[in-house]
mmCIF file of C-alpha atoms in Angstrom:
data_model
loop_
_atom_site.group_PDB
_atom_site.id
_atom_site.type_symbol
_atom_site.label_atom_id
_atom_site.label_comp_id
_atom_site.label_asym_id
_atom_site.label_seq_id
_atom_site.Cartn_x
_atom_site.Cartn_y
_atom_site.Cartn_z
ATOM 1 C CA ASP A 103 -19.605 -57.342 -54.104
ATOM 2 C CA ALA A 104 -20.508 -56.237 -50.572
ATOM 3 C CA GLY A 105 -17.345 -54.204 -50.214
ATOM 4 C CA VAL A 106 -14.926 -54.387 -47.313
ATOM 5 C CA ILE A 107 -16.666 -55.882 -44.294
ATOM 6 C CA GLN A 108 -15.600 -55.100 -40.756
ATOM 7 C CA SER A 109 -16.840 -56.434 -37.457
ATOM 8 C CA PRO A 110 -17.885 -55.495 -34.938
ATOM 9 C CA ARG A 111 -19.248 -52.020 -35.772
ATOM 10 C CA HIS A 112 -18.970 -50.951 -32.166
ATOM 11 C CA GLU A 113 -16.896 -52.355 -29.335
ATOM 12 C CA VAL A 114 -16.947 -51.195 -25.741
ATOM 13 C CA THR A 115 -14.488 -52.817 -23.381
ATOM 14 C CA GLU A 116 -12.693 -52.214 -20.155
ATOM 15 C CA MET A 117 -9.051 -51.311 -19.826
ATOM 16 C CA GLY A 118 -6.845 -54.393 -19.796
ATOM 17 C CA GLN A 119 -9.152 -56.540 -21.892
ATOM 18 C CA GLU A 120 -8.172 -58.063 -25.221
ATOM 19 C CA VAL A 121 -9.875 -56.640 -28.283
ATOM 20 C CA THR A 122 -10.034 -58.306 -31.694
ATOM 21 C CA LEU A 123 -11.195 -56.444 -34.790
ATOM 22 C CA ARG A 124 -12.008 -58.329 -37.963
ATOM 23 C CA CYS A 125 -11.915 -57.514 -41.645
ATOM 24 C CA LYS A 126 -12.935 -59.203 -44.876
ATOM 25 C CA PRO A 127 -11.448 -57.441 -47.921
ATOM 26 C CA ILE A 128 -13.067 -57.208 -51.326
ATOM 27 C CA SER A 129 -12.646 -60.476 -53.170
ATOM 28 C CA GLY A 130 -9.669 -60.357 -55.498
ATOM 29 C CA HIS A 131 -7.967 -57.460 -53.774
ATOM 30 C CA ASP A 132 -4.383 -58.239 -52.865
ATOM 31 C CA TYR A 133 -3.617 -55.346 -50.531
ATOM 32 C CA LEU A 134 -5.122 -54.882 -47.083
ATOM 33 C CA PHE A 135 -4.619 -51.913 -44.781
ATOM 34 C CA TRP A 136 -5.477 -51.119 -41.171
ATOM 35 C CA TYR A 137 -5.984 -47.438 -40.313
ATOM 36 C CA ARG A 138 -6.811 -45.730 -37.034
ATOM 37 C CA GLN A 139 -8.782 -42.477 -37.000
ATOM 38 C CA THR A 140 -8.815 -40.007 -34.123
ATOM 39 C CA MET A 141 -9.623 -36.322 -33.895
ATOM 40 C CA MET A 142 -6.089 -35.503 -32.799
ATOM 41 C CA ARG A 143 -4.102 -37.584 -35.274
ATOM 42 C CA GLY A 144 -6.477 -38.042 -38.199
ATOM 43 C CA LEU A 145 -6.095 -41.182 -40.328
ATOM 44 C CA GLU A 146 -2.974 -43.125 -39.409
ATOM 45 C CA LEU A 147 -1.769 -46.191 -41.282
ATOM 46 C CA LEU A 148 -0.998 -48.946 -38.799
ATOM 47 C CA ILE A 149 0.012 -51.826 -41.048
ATOM 48 C CA TYR A 150 -0.562 -53.169 -44.522
ATOM 49 C CA PHE A 151 -0.353 -56.548 -46.191
ATOM 50 C CA ASN A 152 0.278 -57.648 -49.747
ATOM 51 C CA ASN A 153 -0.809 -61.171 -50.664
ATOM 52 C CA ASN A 154 -1.301 -61.912 -46.957
ATOM 53 C CA VAL A 155 2.274 -60.889 -46.077
ATOM 54 C CA PRO A 156 2.848 -57.895 -43.765
ATOM 55 C CA ILE A 157 4.820 -55.302 -45.715
ATOM 56 C CA ASP A 158 5.017 -52.313 -43.407
ATOM 57 C CA ASP A 159 4.077 -52.295 -39.732
ATOM 58 C CA SER A 160 5.943 -49.124 -38.837
ATOM 59 C CA GLY A 161 2.676 -47.466 -37.849
ATOM 60 C CA MET A 162 1.782 -50.008 -35.193
ATOM 61 C CA PRO A 163 1.953 -47.944 -32.006
ATOM 62 C CA GLU A 164 3.459 -50.533 -29.680
ATOM 63 C CA ASP A 165 3.740 -54.212 -28.912
ATOM 64 C CA ARG A 166 0.201 -54.316 -27.574
ATOM 65 C CA PHE A 167 -0.987 -54.173 -31.186
ATOM 66 C CA SER A 168 -0.707 -57.119 -33.544
ATOM 67 C CA ALA A 169 -2.254 -57.940 -36.917
ATOM 68 C CA LYS A 170 -2.570 -61.120 -38.895
ATOM 69 C CA MET A 171 -3.834 -62.150 -42.290
ATOM 70 C CA PRO A 172 -4.103 -65.945 -42.350
ATOM 71 C CA ASN A 173 -5.689 -65.984 -45.815
ATOM 72 C CA ALA A 174 -6.743 -63.682 -48.627
ATOM 73 C CA SER A 175 -10.234 -63.143 -47.237
ATOM 74 C CA PHE A 176 -9.628 -62.431 -43.560
ATOM 75 C CA SER A 177 -7.531 -60.229 -41.307
ATOM 76 C CA THR A 178 -7.538 -59.394 -37.618
ATOM 77 C CA LEU A 179 -6.168 -56.528 -35.567
ATOM 78 C CA LYS A 180 -5.674 -57.386 -31.924
ATOM 79 C CA ILE A 181 -4.994 -55.113 -28.968
ATOM 80 C CA GLN A 182 -3.841 -56.782 -25.785
ATOM 81 C CA PRO A 183 -4.088 -55.302 -23.220
ATOM 82 C CA SER A 184 -6.313 -52.424 -24.314
ATOM 83 C CA GLU A 185 -5.958 -48.915 -22.864
ATOM 84 C CA PRO A 186 -8.294 -45.889 -22.916
ATOM 85 C CA ARG A 187 -5.984 -44.094 -25.358
ATOM 86 C CA ASP A 188 -6.697 -46.845 -27.891
ATOM 87 C CA SER A 189 -10.243 -45.499 -28.243
ATOM 88 C CA ALA A 190 -10.700 -44.590 -31.905
ATOM 89 C CA VAL A 191 -12.346 -45.692 -35.125
ATOM 90 C CA TYR A 192 -10.380 -48.472 -36.787
ATOM 91 C CA PHE A 193 -10.768 -48.804 -40.539
ATOM 92 C CA CYS A 194 -9.781 -51.663 -42.735
ATOM 93 C CA ALA A 195 -9.255 -50.961 -46.430
ATOM 94 C CA SER A 196 -8.325 -53.050 -49.437
ATOM 95 C CA SER A 197 -7.026 -52.354 -52.921
ATOM 96 C CA PHE A 198 -6.180 -54.180 -56.111
ATOM 97 C CA ARG A 199 -2.625 -54.327 -57.446
ATOM 98 C CA ASP A 200 -1.363 -51.144 -55.799
ATOM 99 C CA VAL A 201 -1.434 -49.231 -52.557
ATOM 100 C CA GLU A 202 -3.284 -46.297 -54.027
ATOM 101 C CA LYS A 203 -7.019 -46.674 -54.690
ATOM 102 C CA LEU A 204 -8.326 -47.739 -51.327
ATOM 103 C CA PHE A 205 -11.775 -49.090 -50.561
ATOM 104 C CA PHE A 206 -12.612 -48.620 -46.905
ATOM 105 C CA GLY A 207 -14.814 -50.684 -44.663
ATOM 106 C CA SER A 208 -17.402 -49.096 -42.374
ATOM 107 C CA GLY A 209 -15.014 -49.052 -39.461
ATOM 108 C CA THR A 210 -15.088 -50.289 -35.876
ATOM 109 C CA GLN A 211 -15.761 -47.691 -33.198
ATOM 110 C CA LEU A 212 -13.682 -48.833 -30.213
ATOM 111 C CA SER A 213 -14.226 -47.402 -26.753
ATOM 112 C CA VAL A 214 -11.924 -48.524 -23.948
ATOM 113 C CA LEU A 215 -13.210 -47.483 -20.549
ATOM 114 C CA GLY B 239 9.028 -39.802 -45.105
ATOM 115 C CA GLU B 240 6.052 -37.971 -46.544
ATOM 116 C CA ASN B 241 4.234 -35.284 -44.543
ATOM 117 C CA VAL B 242 0.903 -33.831 -45.676
ATOM 118 C CA GLU B 243 -0.653 -30.669 -44.318
ATOM 119 C CA GLN B 244 -4.228 -29.665 -45.074
ATOM 120 C CA HIS B 245 -6.000 -26.306 -44.725
ATOM 121 C CA PRO B 246 -8.415 -25.110 -43.588
ATOM 122 C CA SER B 247 -9.541 -27.472 -40.854
ATOM 123 C CA THR B 248 -13.108 -26.194 -41.144
ATOM 124 C CA LEU B 249 -14.873 -24.418 -43.981
ATOM 125 C CA SER B 250 -18.388 -23.037 -44.108
ATOM 126 C CA VAL B 251 -19.955 -21.836 -47.361
ATOM 127 C CA GLN B 252 -23.400 -20.909 -48.623
ATOM 128 C CA GLU B 253 -25.124 -23.270 -50.998
ATOM 129 C CA GLY B 254 -24.117 -22.452 -54.539
ATOM 130 C CA ASP B 255 -20.757 -20.968 -53.587
ATOM 131 C CA SER B 256 -17.411 -22.591 -54.363
ATOM 132 C CA ALA B 257 -15.180 -24.307 -51.820
ATOM 133 C CA VAL B 258 -11.419 -24.759 -52.015
ATOM 134 C CA ILE B 259 -9.302 -27.023 -49.821
ATOM 135 C CA LYS B 260 -5.526 -26.946 -50.034
ATOM 136 C CA CYS B 261 -2.824 -29.472 -49.198
ATOM 137 C CA THR B 262 0.945 -29.347 -49.200
ATOM 138 C CA TYR B 263 3.314 -32.285 -49.209
ATOM 139 C CA SER B 264 6.980 -32.714 -48.466
ATOM 140 C CA ASP B 265 8.195 -35.615 -50.609
ATOM 141 C CA SER B 266 9.147 -34.464 -54.096
ATOM 142 C CA ALA B 267 8.959 -38.102 -55.257
ATOM 143 C CA SER B 268 5.234 -38.350 -54.481
ATOM 144 C CA ASN B 269 3.303 -39.067 -57.669
ATOM 145 C CA TYR B 270 -0.278 -39.831 -56.645
ATOM 146 C CA PHE B 271 -2.733 -37.497 -54.901
ATOM 147 C CA PRO B 272 -6.253 -38.698 -54.061
ATOM 148 C CA TRP B 273 -9.096 -36.979 -52.256
ATOM 149 C CA TYR B 274 -11.512 -38.831 -49.996
ATOM 150 C CA LYS B 275 -14.905 -37.722 -48.720
ATOM 151 C CA GLN B 276 -16.188 -38.966 -45.382
ATOM 152 C CA GLU B 277 -19.793 -38.268 -44.441
ATOM 153 C CA LEU B 278 -20.714 -38.310 -40.776
ATOM 154 C CA GLY B 279 -20.450 -41.807 -39.386
ATOM 155 C CA LYS B 280 -19.557 -43.283 -42.758
ATOM 156 C CA ARG B 281 -16.445 -44.648 -44.422
ATOM 157 C CA PRO B 282 -14.007 -42.495 -46.426
ATOM 158 C CA GLN B 283 -14.666 -42.785 -50.154
ATOM 159 C CA LEU B 284 -12.440 -41.806 -53.037
ATOM 160 C CA ILE B 285 -13.953 -38.918 -55.003
ATOM 161 C CA ILE B 286 -11.134 -37.854 -57.317
ATOM 162 C CA ASP B 287 -7.427 -38.406 -57.770
ATOM 163 C CA ILE B 288 -4.579 -36.992 -59.829
ATOM 164 C CA ARG B 289 -1.158 -38.191 -60.850
ATOM 165 C CA SER B 290 1.984 -36.117 -61.038
ATOM 166 C CA ASN B 291 2.053 -35.985 -64.834
ATOM 167 C CA VAL B 292 -1.226 -34.046 -64.903
ATOM 168 C CA GLY B 293 -1.838 -30.484 -63.696
ATOM 169 C CA GLU B 294 -5.624 -30.551 -63.411
ATOM 170 C CA LYS B 295 -8.477 -33.027 -63.460
ATOM 171 C CA LYS B 296 -12.223 -32.400 -63.431
ATOM 172 C CA ASP B 297 -15.240 -34.535 -62.667
ATOM 173 C CA GLN B 298 -18.496 -32.591 -62.896
ATOM 174 C CA ARG B 299 -18.489 -30.096 -59.996
ATOM 175 C CA ILE B 300 -15.218 -31.346 -58.565
ATOM 176 C CA ALA B 301 -11.722 -30.502 -59.754
ATOM 177 C CA VAL B 302 -8.231 -31.054 -58.438
ATOM 178 C CA THR B 303 -5.164 -29.019 -59.343
ATOM 179 C CA LEU B 304 -1.541 -29.949 -58.743
ATOM 180 C CA ASN B 305 1.540 -27.746 -58.607
ATOM 181 C CA LYS B 306 4.545 -30.053 -58.377
ATOM 182 C CA THR B 307 7.058 -27.253 -58.187
ATOM 183 C CA ALA B 308 5.421 -25.784 -55.127
ATOM 184 C CA LYS B 309 4.388 -29.207 -53.824
ATOM 185 C CA HIS B 310 0.767 -28.367 -53.271
ATOM 186 C CA PHE B 311 -2.572 -29.548 -54.602
ATOM 187 C CA SER B 312 -6.116 -28.341 -54.140
ATOM 188 C CA LEU B 313 -9.685 -29.581 -54.288
ATOM 189 C CA HIS B 314 -12.246 -27.273 -55.851
ATOM 190 C CA ILE B 315 -15.978 -27.822 -55.473
ATOM 191 C CA THR B 316 -18.249 -25.543 -57.479
ATOM 192 C CA GLU B 317 -21.966 -24.909 -56.999
ATOM 193 C CA THR B 318 -21.870 -26.518 -53.583
ATOM 194 C CA GLN B 319 -24.914 -28.393 -52.304
ATOM 195 C CA PRO B 320 -25.902 -29.426 -48.765
ATOM 196 C CA GLU B 321 -24.989 -33.033 -49.589
ATOM 197 C CA ASP B 322 -21.388 -31.895 -50.115
ATOM 198 C CA SER B 323 -21.189 -31.379 -46.354
ATOM 199 C CA ALA B 324 -18.606 -33.862 -45.075
ATOM 200 C CA VAL B 325 -14.994 -34.238 -44.010
ATOM 201 C CA TYR B 326 -12.577 -34.177 -46.935
ATOM 202 C CA PHE B 327 -9.126 -35.772 -46.730
ATOM 203 C CA CYS B 328 -6.263 -35.252 -49.101
ATOM 204 C CA ALA B 329 -3.454 -37.765 -49.359
ATOM 205 C CA ALA B 330 -0.102 -38.131 -51.053
ATOM 206 C CA SER B 331 1.815 -41.272 -51.880
ATOM 207 C CA ASP B 332 5.107 -41.809 -50.126
ATOM 208 C CA GLY B 333 7.787 -41.626 -52.802
ATOM 209 C CA ASN B 334 9.628 -44.626 -51.407
ATOM 210 C CA THR B 335 6.877 -47.062 -50.447
ATOM 211 C CA GLY B 336 3.892 -45.706 -52.368
ATOM 212 C CA LYS B 337 1.674 -45.907 -49.303
ATOM 213 C CA LEU B 338 -0.789 -43.085 -48.749
ATOM 214 C CA ILE B 339 -0.194 -40.411 -46.137
ATOM 215 C CA PHE B 340 -3.349 -38.508 -45.253
ATOM 216 C CA GLY B 341 -3.884 -34.887 -44.316
ATOM 217 C CA GLN B 342 -5.742 -34.000 -41.128
ATOM 218 C CA GLY B 343 -9.052 -33.405 -42.889
ATOM 219 C CA THR B 344 -11.317 -30.438 -43.615
ATOM 220 C CA THR B 345 -14.859 -30.289 -42.299
ATOM 221 C CA LEU B 346 -16.969 -28.643 -44.991
ATOM 222 C CA GLN B 347 -20.380 -27.287 -44.078
ATOM 223 C CA VAL B 348 -22.683 -26.115 -46.856
ATOM 224 C CA LYS B 349 -25.478 -23.954 -45.517
ATOM 225 C CA PRO B 350 -28.765 -24.088 -47.423
#
């Protein structure tokens, strides 16, 4: 298995633009997580899904952020409109049967100018 | 909810020395404590974990200890090597939801 696949690896955009990050979890995993990593706040859980259903979105910073999981092999995290303070590395992770042993993707480095 | 604090934020050791990273947690119901290693520009990867019914776990040069009474756990790396240089994150499971709450990370530098 290729592991958790994220795209793009790097994204540079201007303030106000819409940004869409994509994730393909490991086949067979039933949990999917979106994390944001910054120097100031470390690794923050934004939202997680179980069997494609959002379970906890309490970490989503504000209404500009939304996440979807239309099927077991694909999820998106969208920021609209983007702001410079959204600049961070966004990780997707998946796990099998529980929320504990996470397998992370390579991350998307987002820069909002 | 769970809160995890990690110390130190940076740690520099000579090759061959031991390194210890400590974490404290707030939720007495937490029962799972993993450690992740993140090399520069790479993804975090699970290196060792421990559950609340165990006090210590070892895997070659890496060990984790857990003190549930004091609500702290530690990562011990012996005979450090330059390839151990990375950022290490501890985490604790939220007692209510089970989701992982991460510490702020420790940047370990092993000098050859």
